[in-house]
Each structure stands twice: as C-alpha cells, then as structure tokens.
CSV table of C-alpha atoms in Angstrom, one decimal:
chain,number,residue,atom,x,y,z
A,1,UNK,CA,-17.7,106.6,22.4
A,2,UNK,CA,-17.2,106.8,18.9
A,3,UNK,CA,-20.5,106.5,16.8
A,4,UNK,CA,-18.9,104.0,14.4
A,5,UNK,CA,-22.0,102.6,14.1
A,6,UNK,CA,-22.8,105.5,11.5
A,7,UNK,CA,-19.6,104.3,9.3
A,8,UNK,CA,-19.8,100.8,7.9
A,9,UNK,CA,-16.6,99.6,8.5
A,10,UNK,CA,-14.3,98.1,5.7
A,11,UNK,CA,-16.5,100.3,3.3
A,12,UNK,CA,-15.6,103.6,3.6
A,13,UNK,CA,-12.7,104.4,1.9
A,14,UNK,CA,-11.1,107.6,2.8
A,15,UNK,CA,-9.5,109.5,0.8
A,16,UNK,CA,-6.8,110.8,3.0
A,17,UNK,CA,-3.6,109.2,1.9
A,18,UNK,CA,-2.4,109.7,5.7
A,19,UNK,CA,-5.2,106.7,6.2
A,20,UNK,CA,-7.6,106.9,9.1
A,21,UNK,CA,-6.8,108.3,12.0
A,22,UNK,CA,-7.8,105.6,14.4
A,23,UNK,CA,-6.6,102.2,14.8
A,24,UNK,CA,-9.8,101.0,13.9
A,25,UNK,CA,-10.1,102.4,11.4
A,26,UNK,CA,-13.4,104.1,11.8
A,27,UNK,CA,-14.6,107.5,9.6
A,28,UNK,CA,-17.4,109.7,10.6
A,29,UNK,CA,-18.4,109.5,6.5
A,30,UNK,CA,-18.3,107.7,3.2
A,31,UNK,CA,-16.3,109.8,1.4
A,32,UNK,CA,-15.9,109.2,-1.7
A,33,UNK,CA,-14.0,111.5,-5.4
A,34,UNK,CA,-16.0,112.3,-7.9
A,35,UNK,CA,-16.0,115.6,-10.2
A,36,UNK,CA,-12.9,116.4,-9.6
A,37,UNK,CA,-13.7,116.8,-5.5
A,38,UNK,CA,-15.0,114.9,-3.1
A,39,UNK,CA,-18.2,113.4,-1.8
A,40,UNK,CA,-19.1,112.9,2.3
A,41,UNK,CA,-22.0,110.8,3.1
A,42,UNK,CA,-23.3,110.6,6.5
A,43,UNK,CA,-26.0,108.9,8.2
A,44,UNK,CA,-28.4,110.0,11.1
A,45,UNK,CA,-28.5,106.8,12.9
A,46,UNK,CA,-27.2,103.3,12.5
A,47,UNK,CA,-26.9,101.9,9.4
A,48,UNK,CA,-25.9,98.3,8.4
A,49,UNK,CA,-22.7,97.4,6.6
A,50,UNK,CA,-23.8,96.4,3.8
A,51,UNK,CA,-26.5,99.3,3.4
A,52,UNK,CA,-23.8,101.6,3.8
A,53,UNK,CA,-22.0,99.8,1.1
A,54,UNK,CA,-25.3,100.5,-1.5
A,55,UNK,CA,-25.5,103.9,-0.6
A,56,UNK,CA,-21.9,104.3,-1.9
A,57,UNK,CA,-22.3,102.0,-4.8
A,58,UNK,CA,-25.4,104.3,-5.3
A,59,UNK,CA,-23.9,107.9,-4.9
A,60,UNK,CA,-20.8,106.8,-6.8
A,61,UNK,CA,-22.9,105.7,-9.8
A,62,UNK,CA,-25.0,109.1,-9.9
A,63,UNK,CA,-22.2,111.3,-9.7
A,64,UNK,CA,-20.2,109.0,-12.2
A,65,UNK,CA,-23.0,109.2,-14.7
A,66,UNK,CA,-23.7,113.2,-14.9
A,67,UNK,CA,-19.7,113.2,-14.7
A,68,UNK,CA,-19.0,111.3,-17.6
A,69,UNK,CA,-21.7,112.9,-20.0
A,70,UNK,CA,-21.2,116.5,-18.9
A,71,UNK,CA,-17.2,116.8,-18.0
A,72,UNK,CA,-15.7,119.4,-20.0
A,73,UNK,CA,-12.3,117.6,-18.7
A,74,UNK,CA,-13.2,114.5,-20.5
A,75,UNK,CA,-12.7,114.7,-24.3
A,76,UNK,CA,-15.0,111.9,-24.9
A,77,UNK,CA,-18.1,113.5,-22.5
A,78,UNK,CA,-21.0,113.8,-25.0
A,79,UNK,CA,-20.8,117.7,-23.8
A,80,UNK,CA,-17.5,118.0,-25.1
A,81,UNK,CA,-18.2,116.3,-28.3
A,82,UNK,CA,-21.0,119.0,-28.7
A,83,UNK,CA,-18.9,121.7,-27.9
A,84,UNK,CA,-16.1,120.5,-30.5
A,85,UNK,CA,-19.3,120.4,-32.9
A,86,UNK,CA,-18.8,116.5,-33.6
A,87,UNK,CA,-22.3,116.3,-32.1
A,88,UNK,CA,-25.4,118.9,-32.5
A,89,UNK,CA,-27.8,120.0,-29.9
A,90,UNK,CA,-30.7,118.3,-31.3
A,91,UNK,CA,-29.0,114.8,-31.6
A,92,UNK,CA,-27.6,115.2,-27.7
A,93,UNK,CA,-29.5,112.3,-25.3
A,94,UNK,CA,-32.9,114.0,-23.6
A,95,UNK,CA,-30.8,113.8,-20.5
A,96,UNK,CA,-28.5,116.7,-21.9
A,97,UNK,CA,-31.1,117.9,-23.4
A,98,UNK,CA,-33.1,118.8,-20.2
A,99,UNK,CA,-30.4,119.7,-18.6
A,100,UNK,CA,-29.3,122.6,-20.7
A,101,UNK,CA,-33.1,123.3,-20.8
A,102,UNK,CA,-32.8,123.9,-17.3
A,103,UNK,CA,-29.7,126.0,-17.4
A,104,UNK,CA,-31.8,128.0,-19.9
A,105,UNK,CA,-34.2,128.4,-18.0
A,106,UNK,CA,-32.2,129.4,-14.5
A,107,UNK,CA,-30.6,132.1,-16.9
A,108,UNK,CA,-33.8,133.8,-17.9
A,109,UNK,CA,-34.8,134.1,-13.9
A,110,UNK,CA,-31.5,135.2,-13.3
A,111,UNK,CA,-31.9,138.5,-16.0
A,112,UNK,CA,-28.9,136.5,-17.5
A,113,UNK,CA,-26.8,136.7,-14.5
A,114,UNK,CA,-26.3,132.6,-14.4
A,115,UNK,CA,-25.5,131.5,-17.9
A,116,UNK,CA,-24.5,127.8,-19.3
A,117,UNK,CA,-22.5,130.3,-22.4
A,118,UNK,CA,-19.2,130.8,-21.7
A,119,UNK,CA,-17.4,134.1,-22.7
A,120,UNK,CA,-15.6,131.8,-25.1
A,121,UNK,CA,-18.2,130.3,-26.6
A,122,UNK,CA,-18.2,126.6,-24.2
A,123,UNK,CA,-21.8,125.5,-23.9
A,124,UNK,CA,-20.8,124.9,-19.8
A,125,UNK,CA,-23.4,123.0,-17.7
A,126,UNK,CA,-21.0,122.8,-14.8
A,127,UNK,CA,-23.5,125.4,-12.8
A,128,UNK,CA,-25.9,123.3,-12.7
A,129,UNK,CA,-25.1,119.3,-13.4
A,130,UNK,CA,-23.5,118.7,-9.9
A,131,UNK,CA,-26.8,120.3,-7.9
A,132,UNK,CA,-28.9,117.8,-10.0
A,133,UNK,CA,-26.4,114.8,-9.6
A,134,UNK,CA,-26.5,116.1,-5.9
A,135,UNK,CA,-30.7,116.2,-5.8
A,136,UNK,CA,-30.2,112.8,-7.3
A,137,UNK,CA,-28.1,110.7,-5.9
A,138,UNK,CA,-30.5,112.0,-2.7
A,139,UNK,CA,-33.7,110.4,-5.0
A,140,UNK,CA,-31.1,107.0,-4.6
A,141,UNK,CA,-30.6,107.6,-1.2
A,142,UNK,CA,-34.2,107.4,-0.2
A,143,UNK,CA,-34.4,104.6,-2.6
A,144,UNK,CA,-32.9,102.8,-0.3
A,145,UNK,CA,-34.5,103.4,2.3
A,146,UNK,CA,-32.4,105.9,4.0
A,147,UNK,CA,-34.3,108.2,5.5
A,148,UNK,CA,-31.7,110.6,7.9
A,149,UNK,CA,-28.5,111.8,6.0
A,150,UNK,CA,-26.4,114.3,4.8
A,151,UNK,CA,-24.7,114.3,1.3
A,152,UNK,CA,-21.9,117.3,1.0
A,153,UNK,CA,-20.3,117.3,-2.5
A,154,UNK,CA,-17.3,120.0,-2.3
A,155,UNK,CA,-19.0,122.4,-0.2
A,156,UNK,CA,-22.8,122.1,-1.6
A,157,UNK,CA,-25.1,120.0,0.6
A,158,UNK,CA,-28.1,118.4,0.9
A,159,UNK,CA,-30.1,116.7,4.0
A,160,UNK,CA,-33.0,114.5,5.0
A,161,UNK,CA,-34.5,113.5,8.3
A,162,UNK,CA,-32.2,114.1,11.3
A,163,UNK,CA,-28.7,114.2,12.1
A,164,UNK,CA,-29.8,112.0,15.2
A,165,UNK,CA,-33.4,111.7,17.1
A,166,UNK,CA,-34.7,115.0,17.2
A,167,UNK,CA,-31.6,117.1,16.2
A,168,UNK,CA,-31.2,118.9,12.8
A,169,UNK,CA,-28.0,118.5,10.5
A,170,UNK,CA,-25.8,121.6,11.0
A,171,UNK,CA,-24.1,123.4,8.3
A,172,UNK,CA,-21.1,125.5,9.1
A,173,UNK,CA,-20.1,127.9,6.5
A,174,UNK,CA,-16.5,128.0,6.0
A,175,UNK,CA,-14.4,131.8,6.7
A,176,UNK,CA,-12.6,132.6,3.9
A,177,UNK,CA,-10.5,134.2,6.2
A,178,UNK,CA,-9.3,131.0,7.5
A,179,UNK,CA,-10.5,128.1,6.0
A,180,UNK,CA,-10.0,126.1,9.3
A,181,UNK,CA,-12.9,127.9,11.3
A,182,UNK,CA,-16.4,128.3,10.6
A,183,UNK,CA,-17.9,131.5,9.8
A,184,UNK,CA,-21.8,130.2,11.5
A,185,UNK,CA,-23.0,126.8,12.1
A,186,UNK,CA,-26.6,126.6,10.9
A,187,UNK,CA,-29.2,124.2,11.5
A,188,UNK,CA,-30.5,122.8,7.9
A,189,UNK,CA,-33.9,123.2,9.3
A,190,UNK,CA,-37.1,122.7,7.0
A,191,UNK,CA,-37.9,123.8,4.7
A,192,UNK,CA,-34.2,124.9,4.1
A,193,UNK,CA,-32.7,121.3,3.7
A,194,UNK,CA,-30.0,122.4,1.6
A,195,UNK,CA,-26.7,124.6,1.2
A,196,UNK,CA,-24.7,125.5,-1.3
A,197,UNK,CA,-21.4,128.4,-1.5
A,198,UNK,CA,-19.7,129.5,-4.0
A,199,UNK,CA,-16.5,131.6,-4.0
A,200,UNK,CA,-14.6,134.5,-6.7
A,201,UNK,CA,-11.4,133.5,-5.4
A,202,UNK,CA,-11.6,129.1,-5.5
A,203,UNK,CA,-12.4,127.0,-8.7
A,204,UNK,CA,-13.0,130.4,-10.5
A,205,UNK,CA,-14.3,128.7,-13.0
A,206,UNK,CA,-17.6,128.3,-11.3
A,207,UNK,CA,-18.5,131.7,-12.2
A,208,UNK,CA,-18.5,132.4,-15.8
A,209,UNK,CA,-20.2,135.8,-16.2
A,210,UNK,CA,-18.3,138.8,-14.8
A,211,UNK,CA,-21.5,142.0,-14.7
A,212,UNK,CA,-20.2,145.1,-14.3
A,213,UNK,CA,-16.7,145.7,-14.3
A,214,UNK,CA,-16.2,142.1,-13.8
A,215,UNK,CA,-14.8,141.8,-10.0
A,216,UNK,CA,-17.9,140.3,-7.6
A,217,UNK,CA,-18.6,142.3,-4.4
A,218,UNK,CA,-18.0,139.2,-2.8
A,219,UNK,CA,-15.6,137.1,-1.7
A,220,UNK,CA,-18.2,134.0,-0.8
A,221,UNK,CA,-21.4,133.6,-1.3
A,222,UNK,CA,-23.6,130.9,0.8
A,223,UNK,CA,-26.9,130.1,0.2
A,224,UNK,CA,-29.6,128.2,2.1
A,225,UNK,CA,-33.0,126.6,0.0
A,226,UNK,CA,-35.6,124.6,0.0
A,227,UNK,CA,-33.6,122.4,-2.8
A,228,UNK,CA,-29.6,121.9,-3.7
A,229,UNK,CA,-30.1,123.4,-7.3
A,230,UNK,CA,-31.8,126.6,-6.3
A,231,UNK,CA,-29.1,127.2,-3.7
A,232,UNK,CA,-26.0,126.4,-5.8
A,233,UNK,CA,-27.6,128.5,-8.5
A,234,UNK,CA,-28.6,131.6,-6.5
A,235,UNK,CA,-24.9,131.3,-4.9
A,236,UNK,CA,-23.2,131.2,-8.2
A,237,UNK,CA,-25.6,134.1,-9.6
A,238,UNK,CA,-25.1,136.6,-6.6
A,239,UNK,CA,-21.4,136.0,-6.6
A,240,UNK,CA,-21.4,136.8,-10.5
A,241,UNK,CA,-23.9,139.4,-10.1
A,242,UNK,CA,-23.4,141.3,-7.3
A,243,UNK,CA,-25.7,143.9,-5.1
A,244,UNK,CA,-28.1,143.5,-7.8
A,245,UNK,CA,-28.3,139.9,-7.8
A,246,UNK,CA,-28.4,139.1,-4.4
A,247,UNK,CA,-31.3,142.4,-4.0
A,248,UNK,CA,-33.7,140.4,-6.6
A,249,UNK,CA,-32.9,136.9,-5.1
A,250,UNK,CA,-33.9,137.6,-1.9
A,251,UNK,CA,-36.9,139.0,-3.1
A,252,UNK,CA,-37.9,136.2,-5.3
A,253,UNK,CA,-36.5,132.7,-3.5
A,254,UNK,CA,-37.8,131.7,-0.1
A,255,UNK,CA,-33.7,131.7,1.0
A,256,UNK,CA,-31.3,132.9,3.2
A,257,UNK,CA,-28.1,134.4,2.6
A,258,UNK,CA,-24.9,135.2,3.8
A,259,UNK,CA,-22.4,136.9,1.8
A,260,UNK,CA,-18.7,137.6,2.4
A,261,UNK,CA,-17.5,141.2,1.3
A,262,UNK,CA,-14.4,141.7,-0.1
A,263,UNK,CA,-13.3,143.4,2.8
A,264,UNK,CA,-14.2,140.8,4.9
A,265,UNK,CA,-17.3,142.3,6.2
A,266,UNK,CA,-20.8,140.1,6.3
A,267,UNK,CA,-24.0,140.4,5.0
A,268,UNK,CA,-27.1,138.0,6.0
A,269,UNK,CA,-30.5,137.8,5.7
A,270,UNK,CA,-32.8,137.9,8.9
A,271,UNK,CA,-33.2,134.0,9.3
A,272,UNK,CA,-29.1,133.9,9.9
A,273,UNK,CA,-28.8,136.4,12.6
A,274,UNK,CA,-28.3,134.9,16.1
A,275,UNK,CA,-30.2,137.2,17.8
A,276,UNK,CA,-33.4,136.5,15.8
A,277,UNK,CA,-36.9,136.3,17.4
B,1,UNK,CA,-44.0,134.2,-4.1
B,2,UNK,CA,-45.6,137.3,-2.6
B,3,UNK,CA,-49.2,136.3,-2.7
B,4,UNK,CA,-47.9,132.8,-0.9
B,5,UNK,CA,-45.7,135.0,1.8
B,6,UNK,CA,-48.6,137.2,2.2
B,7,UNK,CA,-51.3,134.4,2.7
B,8,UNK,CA,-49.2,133.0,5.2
B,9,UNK,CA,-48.6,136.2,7.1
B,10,UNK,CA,-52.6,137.0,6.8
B,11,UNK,CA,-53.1,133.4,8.0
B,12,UNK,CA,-50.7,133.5,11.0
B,13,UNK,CA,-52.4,136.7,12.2
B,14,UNK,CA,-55.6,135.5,11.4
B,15,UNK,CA,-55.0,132.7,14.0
B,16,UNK,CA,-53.9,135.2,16.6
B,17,UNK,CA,-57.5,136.5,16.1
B,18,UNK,CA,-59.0,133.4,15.8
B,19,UNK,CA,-57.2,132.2,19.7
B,20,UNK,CA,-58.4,135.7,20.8
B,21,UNK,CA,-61.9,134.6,19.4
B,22,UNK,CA,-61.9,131.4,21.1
B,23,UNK,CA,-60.6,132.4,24.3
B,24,UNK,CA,-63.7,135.3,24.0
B,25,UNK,CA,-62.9,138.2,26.8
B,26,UNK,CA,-59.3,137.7,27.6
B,27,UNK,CA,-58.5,139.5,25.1
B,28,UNK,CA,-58.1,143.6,26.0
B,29,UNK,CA,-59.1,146.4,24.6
B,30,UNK,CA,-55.0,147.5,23.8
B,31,UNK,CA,-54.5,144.2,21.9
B,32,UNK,CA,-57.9,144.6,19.9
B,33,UNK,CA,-59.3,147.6,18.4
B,34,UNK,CA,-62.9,146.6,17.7
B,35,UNK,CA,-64.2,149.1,14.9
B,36,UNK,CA,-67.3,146.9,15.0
B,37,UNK,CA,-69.6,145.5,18.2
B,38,UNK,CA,-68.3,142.0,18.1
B,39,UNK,CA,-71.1,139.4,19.2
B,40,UNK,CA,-71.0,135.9,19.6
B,41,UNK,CA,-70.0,133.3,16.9
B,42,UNK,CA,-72.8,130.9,16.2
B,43,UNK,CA,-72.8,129.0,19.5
B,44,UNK,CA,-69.8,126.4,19.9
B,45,UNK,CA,-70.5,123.1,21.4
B,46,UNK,CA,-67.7,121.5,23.5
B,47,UNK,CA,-65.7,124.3,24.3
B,48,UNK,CA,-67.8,127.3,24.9
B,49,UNK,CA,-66.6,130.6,25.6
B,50,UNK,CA,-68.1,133.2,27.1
B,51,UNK,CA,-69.8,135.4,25.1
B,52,UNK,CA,-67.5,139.1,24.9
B,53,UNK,CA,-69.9,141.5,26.4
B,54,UNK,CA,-69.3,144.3,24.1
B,55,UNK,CA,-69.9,147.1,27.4
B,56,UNK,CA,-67.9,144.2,29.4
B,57,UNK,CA,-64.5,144.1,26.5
B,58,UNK,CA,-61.1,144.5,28.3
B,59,UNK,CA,-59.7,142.6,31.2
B,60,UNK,CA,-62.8,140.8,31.9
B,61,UNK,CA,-63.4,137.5,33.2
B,62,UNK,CA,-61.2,134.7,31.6
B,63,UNK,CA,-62.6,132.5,29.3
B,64,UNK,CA,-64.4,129.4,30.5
B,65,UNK,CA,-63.5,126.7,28.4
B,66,UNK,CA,-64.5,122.8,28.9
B,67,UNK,CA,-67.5,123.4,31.4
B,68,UNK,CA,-70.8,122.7,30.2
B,69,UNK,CA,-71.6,124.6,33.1
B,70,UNK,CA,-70.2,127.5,31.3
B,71,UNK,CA,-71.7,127.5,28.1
B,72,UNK,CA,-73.3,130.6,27.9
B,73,UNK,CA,-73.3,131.3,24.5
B,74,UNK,CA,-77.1,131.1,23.3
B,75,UNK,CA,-77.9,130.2,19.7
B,76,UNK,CA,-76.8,133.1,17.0
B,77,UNK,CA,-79.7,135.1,16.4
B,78,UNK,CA,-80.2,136.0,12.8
B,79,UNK,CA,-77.3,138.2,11.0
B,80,UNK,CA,-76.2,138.8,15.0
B,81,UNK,CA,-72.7,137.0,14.4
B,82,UNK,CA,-71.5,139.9,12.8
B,83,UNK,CA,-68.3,142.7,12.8
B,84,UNK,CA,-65.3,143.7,11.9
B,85,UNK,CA,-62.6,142.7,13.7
B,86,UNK,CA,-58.9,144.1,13.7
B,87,UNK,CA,-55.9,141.8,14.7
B,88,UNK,CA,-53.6,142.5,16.7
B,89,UNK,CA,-50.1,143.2,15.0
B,90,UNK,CA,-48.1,140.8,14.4
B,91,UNK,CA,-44.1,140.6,14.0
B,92,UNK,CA,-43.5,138.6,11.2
B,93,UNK,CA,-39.6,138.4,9.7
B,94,UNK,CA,-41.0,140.5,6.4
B,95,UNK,CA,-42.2,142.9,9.2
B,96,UNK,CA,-45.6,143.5,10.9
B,97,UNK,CA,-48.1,142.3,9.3
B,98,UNK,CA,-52.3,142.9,11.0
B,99,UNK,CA,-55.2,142.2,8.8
B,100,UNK,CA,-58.7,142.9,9.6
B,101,UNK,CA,-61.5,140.3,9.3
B,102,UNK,CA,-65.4,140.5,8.6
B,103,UNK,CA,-67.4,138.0,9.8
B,104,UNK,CA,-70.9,137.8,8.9
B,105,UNK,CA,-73.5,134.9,10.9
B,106,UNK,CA,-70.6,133.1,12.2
B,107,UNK,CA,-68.8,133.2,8.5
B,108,UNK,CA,-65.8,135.0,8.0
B,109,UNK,CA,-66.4,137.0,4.6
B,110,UNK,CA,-63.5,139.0,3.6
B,111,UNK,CA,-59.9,139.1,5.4
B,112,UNK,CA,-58.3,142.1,4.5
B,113,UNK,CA,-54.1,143.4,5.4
B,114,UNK,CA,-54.6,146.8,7.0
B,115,UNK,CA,-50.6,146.7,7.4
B,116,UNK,CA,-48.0,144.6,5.5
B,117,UNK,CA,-44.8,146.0,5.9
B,118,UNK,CA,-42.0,148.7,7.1
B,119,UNK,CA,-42.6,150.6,4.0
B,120,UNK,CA,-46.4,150.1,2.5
B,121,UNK,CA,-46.7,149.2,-1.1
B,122,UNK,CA,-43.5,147.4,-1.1
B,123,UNK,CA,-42.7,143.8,-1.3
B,124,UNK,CA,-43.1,141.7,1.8
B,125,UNK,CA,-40.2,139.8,0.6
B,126,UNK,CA,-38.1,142.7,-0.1
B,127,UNK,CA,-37.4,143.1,4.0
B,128,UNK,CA,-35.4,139.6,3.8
B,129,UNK,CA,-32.6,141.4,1.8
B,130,UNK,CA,-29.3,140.8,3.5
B,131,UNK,CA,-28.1,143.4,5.8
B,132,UNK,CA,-24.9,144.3,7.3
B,133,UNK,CA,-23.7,141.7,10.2
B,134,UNK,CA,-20.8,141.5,12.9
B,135,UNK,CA,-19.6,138.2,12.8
B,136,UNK,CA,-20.5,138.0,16.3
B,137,UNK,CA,-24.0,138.5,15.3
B,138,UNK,CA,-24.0,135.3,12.7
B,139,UNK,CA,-26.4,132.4,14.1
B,140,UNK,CA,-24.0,129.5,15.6
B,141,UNK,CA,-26.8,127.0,16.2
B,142,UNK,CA,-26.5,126.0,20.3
B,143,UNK,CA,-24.5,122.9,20.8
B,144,UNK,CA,-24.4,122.3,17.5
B,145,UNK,CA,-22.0,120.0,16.4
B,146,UNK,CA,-21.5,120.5,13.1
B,147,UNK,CA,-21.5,117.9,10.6
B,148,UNK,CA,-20.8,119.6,7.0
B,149,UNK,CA,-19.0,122.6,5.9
B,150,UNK,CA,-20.4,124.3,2.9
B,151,UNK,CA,-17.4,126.5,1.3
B,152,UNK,CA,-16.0,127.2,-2.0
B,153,UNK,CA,-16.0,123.8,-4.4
B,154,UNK,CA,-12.9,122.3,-3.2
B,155,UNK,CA,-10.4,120.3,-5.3
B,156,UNK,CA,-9.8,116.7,-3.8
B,157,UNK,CA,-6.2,118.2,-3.3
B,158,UNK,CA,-8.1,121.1,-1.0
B,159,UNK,CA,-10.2,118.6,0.6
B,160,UNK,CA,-7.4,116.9,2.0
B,161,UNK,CA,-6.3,120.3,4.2
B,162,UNK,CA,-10.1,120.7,4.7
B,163,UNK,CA,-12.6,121.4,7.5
B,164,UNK,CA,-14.2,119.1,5.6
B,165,UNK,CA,-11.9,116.2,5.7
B,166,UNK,CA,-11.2,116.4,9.6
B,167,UNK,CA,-14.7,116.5,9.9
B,168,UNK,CA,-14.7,113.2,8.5
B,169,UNK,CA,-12.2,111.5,9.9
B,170,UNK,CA,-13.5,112.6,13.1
B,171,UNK,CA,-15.0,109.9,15.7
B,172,UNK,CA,-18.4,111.0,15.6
C-alpha cells in the first residue's frame, strides 16, 4: 500500500516530464528546481495537504532567496554585481556579508583548502550558500511544525526526527561506478543528521582550488556531520585537497567519511564499516 | 575537539567502573587491577551492595541489590572510603581507552587516562582517519529502505536519469 499519505496530492509537482508514474498520481516527495538542480522533500509520517503545500511554498522561498542574491548565473544577483565591481564589499546587504564571512572563515580551518576566491579572480560563495539555504529552509521546516523529514538538494541532505516511528532516515551514497546503485545505505543517525558529496568529475565547478598538481585523489567524496554546512564543506575540501585534507578533517570534525579513489577503490572512516562493534 | 572526545571516553570508562562499583564483588580480579585496597563507598541507602572484601575480591558472592536485608555496608569510617581504582579497558572507536580513579571518603578526587590510544601521545581523533575498505565491507544499514541518495550535485537534467528521481516517484 502506497504511503501516499506522505505526498499531498495535487501539490507535488514532479519534475519528471514523463509525469508520475501512477495513475494517481502519487510521489514519494515534493520535489521541487531550484539552483540549477533539484530539491526532494519528504515527510516521516502523515502530513496534511495543505501543510505539505507550506512546506513547499517555504523551501521554495529559501532556496529562491539565497539563489537570486548569490547566483553567479544571474547577471543581476547582487554577487554578480560585486564581482563586475558595480557594487563594493562594504555596501553588499549583511546577509552577503555574513556569508562571505563564513566562507572566510571555512577557508582559514581548511589551511586554505576551501576558498570563496576563484583562480580567476570570482568572489564564488557557491561552496557554501546552498548548505546554509539547506540548514535553512530546515529552520522553515520546523517552523512549521514539521518535526520528521528529510530535505535532499542535489545530493546534500539534511534530516530531523524519523523517517517513520522509531526508524532513522537512510542515506545511500551513490557509486560513481554506476550511478544507478548505491555504494552504502547509511542510517542518518544522531548526531550525524546530515550528508553531503561532492565529486571531481560532476559540476566541476564545485571545486575551485586544485592543491598539488591539481587532479584530486578522489573520484567522490561523502561526508556525514552533525550539520549540512560542515559536511558539504569538508566534502568539497577533501576532494580539493586530497590525503592531506581528508587526514586533518578527520582529526578535527566529529564526521565520517567515505571517499572514492580514482581507481575505484574505497576509503571510510570506522563508523561506516559494516562490521563495526 | 580532543579534550571533548577524551572526556567522553574517560566518562564512558568511568561508568564501567562506576557499574563495577555498584554491583561491589562481581567484579574479578582479571577485569580490575586494584593498585589500592578498595573499601566501601560512604554507605548507600536503597540499593546497598555488599561491601568488596578486599581478601574476598574475585568471583565472590554477587551483589545483593534491593534487600534491606542485605545492607551490609556500615557507615564510612573516617578517610576509610579511599583507593585507587583502575578501570577496566575499554574499546572505544578512537581505540582503548582505561583511566584510573582516586577516590577519597566516598569523593572521587582525580580521574586520570592511564591508556588513550593505539599509539600514546597521539590524537584520540587521529584513529578515525579513513582506512582502506572492500565495498563489501561498506555499512548497508539492515532493511533499510533508503530514502535519499547523496551524490555529486546533479543538474535537473541529471536528476531526471537519477537514483534520486526514481526514488521519488516511487510509491513509498
């Protein structure tokens, strides 16, 4: 029996052009585009129409908001004014502000590995300004009073409460390999309530600085935090930064890790290994 | 980060010590290495152990806990309360971890790590670096039904061929 209860029907609008793949019409998730990918809400338990309808509204509205200040594909975005000099640093909003602040001050805890300066001179805030319209269009979420969900925006995600009574959400992590299978299927457990991945190959550019002689280690990169930012950070960082960076990250962050080799082979950190305790 | 990780491996071996406490002469001489007489906490009320016979430590009698009946402990002479006590050692994921804990009248006084890692001096952190794995080795959570796939930012074109998207679409 499908759980349609969890998909408000006539609100979710699915992206697939093919159109739903039931009769009724009935999704498993909101999804929703935004940033140039696309957004999947879920809920742990039964959630009224028109609730589900807010949560949308709500996530939509978040993600539309960091989008249209920070998009470097938008010539108007108040970062791309900046970055074509029609509009200085000091005269930015406080939001932008902060933000690059924060980028800042991920780069100084990452020895420079994660950086918001492009090679090319672009002030970029793309590491960083989809983890914080993730973390908060989870603040709207729980706004509303939603209390068990899962919010996956291209890959990173973030959950609260329970995928049903009792039951963590599970994360698989995609095999580069063959994007159709799952490499593991992890429970987003506290405190490790959020996931993030990044890749050398896809959307390459994610990762801006190349240490070394430039070509990453790894393939993919998935890490698991406490919070969305950290994770899609550290992700981002050990893929740029290599042996080195994922050595110190491990050391510093309460995360785990699982890295894909260029040669297909794995790395993980203890908490990832199924033969664990 | 490391004082937190290495509070919370102290504390999780100091409750081991402190259930081996409670439940008095059950615990034996090859899980405990006494390097001090150990003598009975200041009395407890409600749940009284027996008092650990120092000649008497090792597979003794089990604790008797919840009889009046059993309460055996007398009132804590004076400065008697006293010793150094060594915790078992514990497995922790940063590696063992045993600590050693003086108690003085009842009190403990000072909780010191007599062993902290694989490779003293070094960061308990530093033995959650990621090692080698078979894929076969990878946790796959028990009838997990997986929800999300976390991969490489997708495009919405990639969605559309996604894990992700059938995922979705799925009836569940």
């Amino acid at each position: 029996m499908p759980r349609s209860s969890n998909r408000p029907g006539g609100v979710a609008q699915n992206v697939n052009p093919a159109g739903p793949p039931n009769g009724d019409g009935g999704s498993g998730a909101i999804t929703l585009r935004s940033m140039g990918t696309v957004l999947s809400i879920r809920f742990g338990g039964p959630v009224a129409p028109e609730l589900g309808a807010q949560a949308r509204e709500a996530v939509g509205s978040v993600f539309a908001s960091w989008d249209t200040r920070f998009s470097l594909y938008r010539d108007d975005s108040e970062l791309s004014r900046i970055n074509r000099g029609e509009l200085r640093l000091t005269q930015a909003s406080p939001i932008l502000r902060d933000c690059y602040a924060a980028a800042l001050d991920w780069r100084d805890r990452t020895d420079g590995v994660f950086t918001p300066h492009r090679a090319d001179g672009v002030l970029d805030l793309s590491g960083v300004v989809k983890a914080l319209a993730i973390d908060e269009a989870g603040g709207a979420l729980r706004g509303l009073g939603l209390v068990n969900w899962s919010l996956n925006a291209g890959g990173d995600i973030l959950v609260a409460g329970d995928q049903a009574p009792g039951l963590d959400w599970v994360a698989g992590l995609v095999d580069p390999d063959d994007r159709g299978r799952t490499l593991a299927a992890v429970p987003l457990a506290l405190p490790l309530r959020a996931v993030a991945t990044s890749g050398s190959a896809e959307r390459g550019d994610h990762i801006w600085t190349a240490v070394g002689d430039g070509a990453s280690p790894y393939r993919q990169v998935s890490v698991f935090a406490r919070d969305i930012v950290t994770a899609d950070v550290l992700a981002t960082t050990i893929v740029a930064g290599g042996e080195a960076a994922l050595a110190r990250s491990t050391e510093t962050w309460p995360i785990e890790v699982l890295a894909v080799l260029r040669d297909s082979s794995l790395l993980a950190t203890a908490g990832l290994r199924a033969d664990r305790d | 980060m490391r004082f937190r990780a290495l509070s919370l491996a102290a504390l999780a071996s100091l409750s081991v010590v402190g259930i081996g406490w409670q439940m008095g002469a059950q615990l034996t001489a090859s899980q405990q290495t006494l390097s001090a007489v150990p003598v009975a906490p200041a009395a407890h009320t409600g749940t009284a152990a027996t008092v650990p016979n120092p000649t008497a430590l090792g597979p003794a009698a089990p604790a008797a806990t919840g009889s009046p009946a059993a309460t055996t402990a007398p009132a804590a002479p004076a400065g008697a309360a006293s010793g150094t006590f060594d915790g078992s050692v514990v497995q922790t994921r940063f590696g063992p971890v045993q600590v050693s804990v003086t108690i003085a009248s009842g009190s403990i006084t000072e909780v010191t790590a007599l062993q902290l890692t694989n490779d003293g001096g070094r960061s308990v952190m530093i033995s959650n670096q990621a090692a080698p794995i078979l894929r076969s080795e990878v946790l796959t959570a028990q009838s997990a039904q997986v929800q999300n796939v976390s991969g490489a930012t997708y495009t919405t074109h990639g969605y559309l061929t996604s894990l992700q998207a059938a995922l979705d679409a799925a009836q569940f």
